[in-house]
Tab-separated table of C-alpha atoms and ligand atoms in Angstrom:
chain	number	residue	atom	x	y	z
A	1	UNK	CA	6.281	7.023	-10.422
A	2	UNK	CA	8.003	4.546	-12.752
A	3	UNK	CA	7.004	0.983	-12.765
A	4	UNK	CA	8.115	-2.079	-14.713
A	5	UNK	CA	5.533	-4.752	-15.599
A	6	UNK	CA	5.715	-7.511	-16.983
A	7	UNK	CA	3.032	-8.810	-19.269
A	8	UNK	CA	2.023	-12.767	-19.510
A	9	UNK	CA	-0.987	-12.496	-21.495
A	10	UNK	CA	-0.533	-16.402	-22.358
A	11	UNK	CA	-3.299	-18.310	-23.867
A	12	UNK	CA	-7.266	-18.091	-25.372
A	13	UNK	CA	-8.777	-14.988	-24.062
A	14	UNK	CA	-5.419	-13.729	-21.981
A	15	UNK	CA	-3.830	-11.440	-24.477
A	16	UNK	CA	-7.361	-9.751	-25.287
A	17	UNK	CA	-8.160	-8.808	-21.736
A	18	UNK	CA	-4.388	-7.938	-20.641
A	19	UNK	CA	-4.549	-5.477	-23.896
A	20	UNK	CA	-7.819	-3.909	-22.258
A	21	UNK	CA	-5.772	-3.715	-18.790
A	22	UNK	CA	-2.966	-2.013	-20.287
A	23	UNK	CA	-5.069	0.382	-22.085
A	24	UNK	CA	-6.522	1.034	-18.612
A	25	UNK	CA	-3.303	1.391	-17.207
A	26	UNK	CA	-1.953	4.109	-19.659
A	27	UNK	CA	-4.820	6.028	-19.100
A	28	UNK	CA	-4.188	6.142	-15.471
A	29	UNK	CA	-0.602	7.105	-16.096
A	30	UNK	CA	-1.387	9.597	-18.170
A	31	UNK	CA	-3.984	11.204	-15.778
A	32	UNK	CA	-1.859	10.579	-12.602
A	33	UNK	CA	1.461	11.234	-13.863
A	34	UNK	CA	3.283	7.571	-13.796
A	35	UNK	CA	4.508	5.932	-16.698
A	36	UNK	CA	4.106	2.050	-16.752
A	37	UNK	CA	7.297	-0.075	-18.890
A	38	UNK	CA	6.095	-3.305	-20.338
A	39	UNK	CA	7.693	-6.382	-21.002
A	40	UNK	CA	5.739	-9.250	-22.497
A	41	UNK	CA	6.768	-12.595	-21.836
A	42	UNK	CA	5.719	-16.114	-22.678
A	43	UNK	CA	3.636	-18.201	-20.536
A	44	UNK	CA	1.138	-21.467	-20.617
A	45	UNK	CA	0.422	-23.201	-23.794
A	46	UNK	CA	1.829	-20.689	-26.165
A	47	UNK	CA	5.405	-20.743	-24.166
A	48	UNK	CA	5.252	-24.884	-24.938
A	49	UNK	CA	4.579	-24.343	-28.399
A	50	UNK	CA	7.651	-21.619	-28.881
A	51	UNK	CA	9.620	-23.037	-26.329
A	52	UNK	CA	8.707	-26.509	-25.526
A	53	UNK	CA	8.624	-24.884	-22.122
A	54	UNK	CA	5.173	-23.533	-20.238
A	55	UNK	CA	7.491	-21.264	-18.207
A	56	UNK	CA	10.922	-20.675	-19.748
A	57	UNK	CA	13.576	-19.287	-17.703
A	58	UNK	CA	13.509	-15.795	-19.944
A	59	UNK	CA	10.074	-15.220	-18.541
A	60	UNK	CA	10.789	-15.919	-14.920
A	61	UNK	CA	13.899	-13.805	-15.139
A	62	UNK	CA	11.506	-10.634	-16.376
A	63	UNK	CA	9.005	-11.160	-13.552
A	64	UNK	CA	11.724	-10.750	-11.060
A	65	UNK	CA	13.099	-8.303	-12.812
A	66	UNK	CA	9.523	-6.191	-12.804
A	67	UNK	CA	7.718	-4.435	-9.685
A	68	UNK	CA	4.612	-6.481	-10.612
A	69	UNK	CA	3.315	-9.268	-13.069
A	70	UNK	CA	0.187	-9.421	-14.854
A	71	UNK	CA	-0.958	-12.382	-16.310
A	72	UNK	CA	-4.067	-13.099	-18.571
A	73	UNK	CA	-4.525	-17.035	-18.412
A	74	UNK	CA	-2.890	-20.146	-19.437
A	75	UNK	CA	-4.186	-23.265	-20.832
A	76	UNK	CA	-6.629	-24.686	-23.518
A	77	UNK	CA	-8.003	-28.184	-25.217
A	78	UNK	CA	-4.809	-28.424	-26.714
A	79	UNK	CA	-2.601	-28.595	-24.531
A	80	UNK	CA	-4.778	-30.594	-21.832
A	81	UNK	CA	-3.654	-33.962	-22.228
A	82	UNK	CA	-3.041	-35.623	-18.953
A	83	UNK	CA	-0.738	-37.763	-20.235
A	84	UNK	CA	1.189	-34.998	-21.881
A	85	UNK	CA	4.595	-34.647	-20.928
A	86	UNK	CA	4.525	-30.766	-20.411
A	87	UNK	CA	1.583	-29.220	-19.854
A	88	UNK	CA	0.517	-25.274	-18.943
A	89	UNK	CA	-0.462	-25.721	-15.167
A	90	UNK	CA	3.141	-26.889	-14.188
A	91	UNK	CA	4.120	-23.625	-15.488
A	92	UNK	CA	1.932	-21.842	-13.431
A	93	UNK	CA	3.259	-24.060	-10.090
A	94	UNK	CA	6.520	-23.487	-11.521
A	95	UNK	CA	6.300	-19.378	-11.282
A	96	UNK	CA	4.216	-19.460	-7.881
A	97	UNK	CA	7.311	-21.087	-6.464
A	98	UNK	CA	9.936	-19.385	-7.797
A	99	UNK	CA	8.482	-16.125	-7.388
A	100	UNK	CA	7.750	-16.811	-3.238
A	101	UNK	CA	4.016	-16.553	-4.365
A	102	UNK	CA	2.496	-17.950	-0.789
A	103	UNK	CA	-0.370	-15.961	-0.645
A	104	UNK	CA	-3.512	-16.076	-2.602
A	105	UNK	CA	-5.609	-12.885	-2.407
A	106	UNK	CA	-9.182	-13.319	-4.075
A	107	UNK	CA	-11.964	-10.944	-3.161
A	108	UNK	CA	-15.366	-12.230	-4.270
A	109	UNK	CA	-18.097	-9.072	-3.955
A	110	UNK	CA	-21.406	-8.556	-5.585
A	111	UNK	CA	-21.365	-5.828	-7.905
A	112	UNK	CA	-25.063	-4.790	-7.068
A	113	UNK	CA	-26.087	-4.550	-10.560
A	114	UNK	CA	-24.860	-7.923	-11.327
A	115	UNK	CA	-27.079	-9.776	-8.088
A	116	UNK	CA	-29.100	-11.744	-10.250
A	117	UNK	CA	-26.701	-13.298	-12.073
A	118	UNK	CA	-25.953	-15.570	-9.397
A	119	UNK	CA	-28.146	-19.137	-8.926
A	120	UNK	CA	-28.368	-18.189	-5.569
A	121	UNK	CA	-31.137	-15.789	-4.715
A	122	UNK	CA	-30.611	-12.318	-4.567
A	123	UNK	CA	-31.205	-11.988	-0.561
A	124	UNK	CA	-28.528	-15.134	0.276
A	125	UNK	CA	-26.156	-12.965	-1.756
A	126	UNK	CA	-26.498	-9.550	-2.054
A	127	UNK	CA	-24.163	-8.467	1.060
A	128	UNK	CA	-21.500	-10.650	-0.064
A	129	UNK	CA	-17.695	-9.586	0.277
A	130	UNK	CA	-15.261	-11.970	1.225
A	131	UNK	CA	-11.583	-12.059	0.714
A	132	UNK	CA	-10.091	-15.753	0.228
A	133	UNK	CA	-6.595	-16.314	1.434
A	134	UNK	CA	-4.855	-19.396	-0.002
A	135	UNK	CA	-1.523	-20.583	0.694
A	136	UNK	CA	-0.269	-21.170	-2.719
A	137	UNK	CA	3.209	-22.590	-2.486
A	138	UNK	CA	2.877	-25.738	-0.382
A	139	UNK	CA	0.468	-28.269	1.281
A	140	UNK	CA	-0.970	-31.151	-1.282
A	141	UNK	CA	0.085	-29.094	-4.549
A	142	UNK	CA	4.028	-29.492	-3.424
A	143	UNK	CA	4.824	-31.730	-1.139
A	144	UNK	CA	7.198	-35.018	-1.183
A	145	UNK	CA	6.736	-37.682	-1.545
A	146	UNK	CA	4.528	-37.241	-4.668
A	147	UNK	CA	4.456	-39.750	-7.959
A	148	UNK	CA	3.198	-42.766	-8.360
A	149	UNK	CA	3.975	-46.009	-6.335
A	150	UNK	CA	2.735	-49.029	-8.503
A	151	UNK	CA	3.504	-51.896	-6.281
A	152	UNK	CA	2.867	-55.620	-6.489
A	153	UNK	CA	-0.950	-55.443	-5.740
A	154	UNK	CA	-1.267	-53.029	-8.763
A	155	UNK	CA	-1.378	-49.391	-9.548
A	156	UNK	CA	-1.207	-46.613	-6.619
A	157	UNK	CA	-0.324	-43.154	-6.247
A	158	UNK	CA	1.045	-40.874	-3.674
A	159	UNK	CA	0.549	-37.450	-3.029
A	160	UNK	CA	2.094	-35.414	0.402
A	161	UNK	CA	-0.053	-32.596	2.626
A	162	UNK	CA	2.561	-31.090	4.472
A	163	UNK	CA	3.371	-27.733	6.317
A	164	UNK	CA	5.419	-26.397	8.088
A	165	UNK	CA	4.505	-23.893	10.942
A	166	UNK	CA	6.841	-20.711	9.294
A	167	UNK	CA	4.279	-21.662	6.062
A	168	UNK	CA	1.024	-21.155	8.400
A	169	UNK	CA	2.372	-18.622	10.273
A	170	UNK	CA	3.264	-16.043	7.331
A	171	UNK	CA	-0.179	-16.735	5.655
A	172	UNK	CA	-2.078	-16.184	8.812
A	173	UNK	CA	-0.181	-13.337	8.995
A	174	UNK	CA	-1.174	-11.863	5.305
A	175	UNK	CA	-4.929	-12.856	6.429
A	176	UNK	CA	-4.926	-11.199	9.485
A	177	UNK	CA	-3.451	-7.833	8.092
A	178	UNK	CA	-5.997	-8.241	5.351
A	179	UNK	CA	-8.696	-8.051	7.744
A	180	UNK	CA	-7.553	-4.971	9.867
A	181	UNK	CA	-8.202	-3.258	6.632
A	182	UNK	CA	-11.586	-4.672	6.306
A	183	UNK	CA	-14.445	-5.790	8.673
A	184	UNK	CA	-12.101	-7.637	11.137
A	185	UNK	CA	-12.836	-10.955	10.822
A	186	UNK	CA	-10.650	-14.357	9.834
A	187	UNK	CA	-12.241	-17.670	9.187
A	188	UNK	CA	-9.242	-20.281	9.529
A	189	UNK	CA	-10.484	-23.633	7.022
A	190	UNK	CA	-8.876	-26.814	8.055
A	191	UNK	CA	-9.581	-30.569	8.882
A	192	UNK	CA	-8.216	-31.046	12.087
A	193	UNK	CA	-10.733	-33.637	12.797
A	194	UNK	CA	-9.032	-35.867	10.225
A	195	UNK	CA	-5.664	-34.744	9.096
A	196	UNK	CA	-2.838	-33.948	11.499
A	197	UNK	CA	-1.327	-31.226	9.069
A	198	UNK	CA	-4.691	-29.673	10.004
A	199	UNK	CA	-4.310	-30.213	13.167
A	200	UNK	CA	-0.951	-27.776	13.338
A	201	UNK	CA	-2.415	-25.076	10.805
A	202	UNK	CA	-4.959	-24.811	13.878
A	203	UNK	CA	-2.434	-25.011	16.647
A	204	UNK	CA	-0.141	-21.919	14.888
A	205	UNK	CA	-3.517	-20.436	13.392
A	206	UNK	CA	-4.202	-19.638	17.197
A	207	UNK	CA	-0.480	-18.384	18.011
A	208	UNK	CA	-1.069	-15.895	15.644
A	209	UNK	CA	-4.961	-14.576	16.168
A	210	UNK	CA	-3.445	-14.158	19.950
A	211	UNK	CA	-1.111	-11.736	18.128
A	212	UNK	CA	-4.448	-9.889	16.719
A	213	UNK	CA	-6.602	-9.205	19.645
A	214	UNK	CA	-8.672	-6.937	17.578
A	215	UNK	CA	-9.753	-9.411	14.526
A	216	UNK	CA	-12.332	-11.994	15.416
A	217	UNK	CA	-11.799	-15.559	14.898
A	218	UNK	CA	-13.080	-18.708	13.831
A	219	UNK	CA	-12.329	-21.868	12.838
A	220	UNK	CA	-14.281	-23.961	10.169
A	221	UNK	CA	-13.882	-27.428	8.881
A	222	UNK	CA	-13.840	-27.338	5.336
A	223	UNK	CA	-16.699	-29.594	4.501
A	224	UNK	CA	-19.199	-27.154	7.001
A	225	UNK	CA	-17.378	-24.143	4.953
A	226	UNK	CA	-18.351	-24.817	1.434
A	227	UNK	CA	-21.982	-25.684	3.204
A	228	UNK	CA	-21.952	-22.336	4.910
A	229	UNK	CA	-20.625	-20.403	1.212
A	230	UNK	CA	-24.063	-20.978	-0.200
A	231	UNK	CA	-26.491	-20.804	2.693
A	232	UNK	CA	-24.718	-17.549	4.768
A	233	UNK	CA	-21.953	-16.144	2.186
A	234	UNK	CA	-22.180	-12.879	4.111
A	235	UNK	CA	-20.883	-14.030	7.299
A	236	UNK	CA	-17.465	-14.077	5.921
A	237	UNK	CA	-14.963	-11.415	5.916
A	238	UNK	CA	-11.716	-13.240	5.186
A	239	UNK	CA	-11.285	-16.829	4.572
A	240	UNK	CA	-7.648	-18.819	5.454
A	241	UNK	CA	-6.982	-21.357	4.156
A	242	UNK	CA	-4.684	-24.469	2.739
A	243	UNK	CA	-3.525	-24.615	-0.833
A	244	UNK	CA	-5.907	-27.383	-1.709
A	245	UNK	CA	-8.833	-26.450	0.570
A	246	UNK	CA	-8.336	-23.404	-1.139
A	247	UNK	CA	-8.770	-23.809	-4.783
A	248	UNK	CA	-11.700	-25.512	-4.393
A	249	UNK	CA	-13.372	-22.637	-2.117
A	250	UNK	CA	-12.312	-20.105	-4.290
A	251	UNK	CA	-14.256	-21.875	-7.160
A	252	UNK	CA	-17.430	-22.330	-5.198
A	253	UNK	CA	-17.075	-18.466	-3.630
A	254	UNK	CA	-16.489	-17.090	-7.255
A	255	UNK	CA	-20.023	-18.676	-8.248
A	256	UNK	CA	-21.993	-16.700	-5.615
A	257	UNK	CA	-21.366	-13.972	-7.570
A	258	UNK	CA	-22.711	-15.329	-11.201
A	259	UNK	CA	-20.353	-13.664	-12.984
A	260	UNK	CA	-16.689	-15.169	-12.872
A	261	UNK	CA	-15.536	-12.420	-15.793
A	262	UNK	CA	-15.364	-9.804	-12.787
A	263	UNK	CA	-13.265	-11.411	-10.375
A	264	UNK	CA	-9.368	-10.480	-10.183
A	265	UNK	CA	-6.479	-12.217	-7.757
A	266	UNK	CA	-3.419	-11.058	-6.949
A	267	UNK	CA	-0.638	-13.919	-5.468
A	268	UNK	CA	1.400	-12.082	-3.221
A	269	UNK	CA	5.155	-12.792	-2.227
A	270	UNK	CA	6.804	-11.577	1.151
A	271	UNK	CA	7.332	-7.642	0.570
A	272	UNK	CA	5.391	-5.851	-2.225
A	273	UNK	CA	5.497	-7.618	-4.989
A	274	UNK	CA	2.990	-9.970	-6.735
A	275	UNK	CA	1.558	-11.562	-9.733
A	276	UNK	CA	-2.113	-10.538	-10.656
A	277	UNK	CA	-4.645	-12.397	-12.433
A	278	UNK	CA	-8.061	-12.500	-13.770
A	279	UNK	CA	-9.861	-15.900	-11.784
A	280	UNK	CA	-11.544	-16.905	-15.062
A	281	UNK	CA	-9.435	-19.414	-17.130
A	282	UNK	CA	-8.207	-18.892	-21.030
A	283	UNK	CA	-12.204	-19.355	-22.077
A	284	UNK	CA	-10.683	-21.248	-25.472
A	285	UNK	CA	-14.439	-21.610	-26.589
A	286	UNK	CA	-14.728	-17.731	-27.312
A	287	UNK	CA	-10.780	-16.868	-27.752
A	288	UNK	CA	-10.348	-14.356	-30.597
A	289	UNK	CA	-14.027	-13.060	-30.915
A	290	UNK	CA	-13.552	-10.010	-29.074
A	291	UNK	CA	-16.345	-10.768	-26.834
A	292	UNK	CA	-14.315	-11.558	-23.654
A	293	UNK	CA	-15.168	-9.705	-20.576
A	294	UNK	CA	-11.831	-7.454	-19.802
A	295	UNK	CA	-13.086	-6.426	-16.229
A	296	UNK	CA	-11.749	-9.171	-14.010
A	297	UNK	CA	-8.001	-7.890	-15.351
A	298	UNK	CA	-9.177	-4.175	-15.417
A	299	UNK	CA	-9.374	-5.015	-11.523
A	300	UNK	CA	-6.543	-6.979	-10.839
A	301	UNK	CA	-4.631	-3.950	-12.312
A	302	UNK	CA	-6.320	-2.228	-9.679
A	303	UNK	CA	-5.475	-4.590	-6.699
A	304	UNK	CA	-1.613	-4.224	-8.592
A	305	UNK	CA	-2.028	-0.795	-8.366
A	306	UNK	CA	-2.930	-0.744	-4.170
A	307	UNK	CA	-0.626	-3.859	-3.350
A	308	UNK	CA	2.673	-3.837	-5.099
A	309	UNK	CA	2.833	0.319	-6.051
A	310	UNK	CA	1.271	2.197	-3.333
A	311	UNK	CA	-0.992	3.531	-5.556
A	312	UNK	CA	-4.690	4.041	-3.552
A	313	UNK	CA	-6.327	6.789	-5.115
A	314	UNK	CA	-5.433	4.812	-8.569
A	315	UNK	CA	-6.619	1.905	-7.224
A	316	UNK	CA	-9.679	3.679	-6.605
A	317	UNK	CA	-10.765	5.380	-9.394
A	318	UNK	CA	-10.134	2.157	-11.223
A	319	UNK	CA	-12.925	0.588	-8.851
A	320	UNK	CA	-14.968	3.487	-9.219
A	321	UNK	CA	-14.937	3.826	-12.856
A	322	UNK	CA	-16.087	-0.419	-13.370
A	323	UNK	CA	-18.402	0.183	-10.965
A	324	UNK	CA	-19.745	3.135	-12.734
A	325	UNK	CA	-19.625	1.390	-16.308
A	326	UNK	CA	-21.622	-1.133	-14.873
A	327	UNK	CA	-24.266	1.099	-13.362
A	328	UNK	CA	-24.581	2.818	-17.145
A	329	UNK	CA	-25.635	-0.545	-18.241
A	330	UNK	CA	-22.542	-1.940	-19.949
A	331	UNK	CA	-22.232	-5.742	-20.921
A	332	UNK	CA	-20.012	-8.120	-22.192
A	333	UNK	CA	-22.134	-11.366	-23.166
A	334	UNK	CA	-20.810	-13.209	-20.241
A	335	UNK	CA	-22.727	-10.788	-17.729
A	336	UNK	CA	-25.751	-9.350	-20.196
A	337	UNK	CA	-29.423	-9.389	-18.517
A	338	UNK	CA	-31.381	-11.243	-21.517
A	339	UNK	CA	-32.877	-8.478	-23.989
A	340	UNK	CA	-29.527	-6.543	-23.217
A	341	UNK	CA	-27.282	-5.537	-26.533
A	342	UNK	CA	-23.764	-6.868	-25.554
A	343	UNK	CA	-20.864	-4.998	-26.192
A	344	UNK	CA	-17.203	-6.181	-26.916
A	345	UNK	CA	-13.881	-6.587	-25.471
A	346	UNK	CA	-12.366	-3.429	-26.292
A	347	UNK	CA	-15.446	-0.774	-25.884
A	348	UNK	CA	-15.888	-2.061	-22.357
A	349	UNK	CA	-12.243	-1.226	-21.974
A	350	UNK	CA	-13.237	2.030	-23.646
A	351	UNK	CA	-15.735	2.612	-21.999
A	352	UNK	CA	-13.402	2.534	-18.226
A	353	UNK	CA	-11.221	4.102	-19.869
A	354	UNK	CA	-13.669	6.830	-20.238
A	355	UNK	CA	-15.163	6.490	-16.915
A	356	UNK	CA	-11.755	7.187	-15.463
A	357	UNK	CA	-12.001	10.879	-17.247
V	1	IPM	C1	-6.236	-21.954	-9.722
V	1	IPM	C2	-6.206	-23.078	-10.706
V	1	IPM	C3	-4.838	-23.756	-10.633
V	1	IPM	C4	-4.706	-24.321	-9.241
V	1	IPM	C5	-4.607	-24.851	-11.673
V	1	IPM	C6	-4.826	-24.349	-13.073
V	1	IPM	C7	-3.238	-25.465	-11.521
V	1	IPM	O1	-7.240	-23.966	-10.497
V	1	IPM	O2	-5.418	-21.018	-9.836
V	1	IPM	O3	-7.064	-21.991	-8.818
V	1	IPM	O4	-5.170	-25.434	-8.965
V	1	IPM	O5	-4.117	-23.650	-8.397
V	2	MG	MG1	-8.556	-23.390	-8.975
């Protein structure tokens, strides 16, 4: 196969870890028979410093141009302002809308021979694997009105949660499918004891289970859900839920597992295509040390690999080959037992490389 890609590796740690995911990704062509064409693009902070721009036209032309995206991170201290008038995370809403981005996949397992780098204890987690599904194109993060409203008793602000049932409907749909390939189960997160936008994600959230006799289902208010993430994580299967419900359940899941530097996303649009991302931000504090942990982008290409290009067994030995790095005792800092010698950046890319054979 021939695929196009196109590279953001944006800001702090980004381009180090993409590098490792390409280097992963030519070894897999090269021992599968594909060959992968790059295009790197601007993105983030870097993009407003070229361009004055954190997502400039050029680059969202190249990601629909490509079958996939992969992007490293975007942001950092200097451009975090909140009163600047650009900043990196409006180019990130930016893309997510004008690529159709709805869906947010993140899986959150335990690598076994990571369990004790959680705070939680070792029994609470160790059977975790979840998938999270976010809806990442509307709700709170997009909806009108939005701005502030300063008024004659003072300051005020406005933001909208609204949805629409097509919106609930197609990412019910992703979370359902999601689960017939897993342990057929969807937990559907709302508030529909407060909010009447909840209120209708519940109300099409059933239309569709009805169309999935075979997955279980549940429904959770979201304050009980982030109370059940930490006392029975390995209840859940897959999580729907809400753009903004979502973020912040994604954070908490990603901390069962200790170790943020492993987990990858992919944002998925209607058909195949999708935009895949390390969780873990731009980590400005150890940028250009070489000490970043590449895995969380080694396995996004992975989940690239599987969801936009078909490719399984790729997928696979990917998975395989981080699984078996980390059984040989390999360590970034981020992840290292204490006593352990760390390695860097690019010899655990090496060293998947390697494992891939
Ligand atoms: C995420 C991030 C973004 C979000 C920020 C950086 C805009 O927290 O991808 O979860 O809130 O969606
Ligand atoms: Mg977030």
């Amino acid at each position: 196969m021939q695929a196009k890609i196109t590279l953001l590796p944006g800001d702090g740690i980004g381009p180090e870890v993409v590098a490792e995911a390409v280097k992963v990704l030519n070894a897999i062509g090269e021992k599968f028979g594909h060959t992968f064409e790059y295009t790197e693009m601007l993105a983030g902070g870097i993009a407003i410093d070229e361009t004055g721009n954190p997502m400039p036209d050029e680059t969202i032309s190249a990601c629909k141009a490509a079958d996939a995206v992969l992007l490293g991170a975007v942001g950092g201290p200097k451009w975090s302002d909140p009163s600047a008038k650009v900043r990196p995370e409006q180019g990130l809403l930016k893309i997510r809308k004008e690529l159709g981005l709805f869906a947010n996949i993140r899986p959150v397992k335990i690598h076994s021979a990571l369990a004790d780098a959680s705070t939680l204890k070792r029994e609470v987690i160790e059977n975790v694997d979840m998938v999270i599904v976010r809806e990442l194109t509307g709700g709170l993060y997009f909806g009108e009105p939005q701005g502030r409203q300063d008024n004659a008793q003072g300051r005020a602000a406005l933001d909208t949660m609204y949805y629409t049932e097509a919106e609930i409907g197609r990412l019910m749909r992703v979370s359902f499918d999601v689960a017939r390939q897993r342990r057929k189960k969807v937990t559907s997160v709302d508030k529909a004891n407060v909010l009447a936008s909840s209120r209708l994600w519940r109300e099409v959230a059933h239309e569709v289970a009805a169309e999935y006799p075979d997955v279980e289902y549940e429904d959770v208010l979201v304050d009980a859900c982030s109370m059940y993430f930490v006392r029975r994580p390995s209840d859940f299967d897959v999580v729907a839920s809400g753009n903004m419900f979502g973020d912040i359940l994604s954070d908490e899941a990603s901390m069962l597992t200790g170790s943020m530097g492993m987990l990858p996303s992919a944002s998925l649009a209607e058909g195949k295509f999708g935009l895949y991302e390390p969780i873990h931000g731009s980590a400005p504090d150890i940028a250009g040390q070489g000490i970043a942990n590449p895995l969380a982008t080694i396995l996004s290409v992975a989940m690239m690999l599987r969801t936009s290009l078909g490719l399984n067994a790729e997928a696979d030995a990917i998975e395989k080959a981080v699984e078996s790095v980390l059984d040989a005792g390999n360590r970034t800092p981020d992840i290292a037992e204490s006593g352990v010698e760390a390695i860097s950046t690019s010899a655990m890319g090496d060293a998947v490389v390697e494992a891939l054979g």
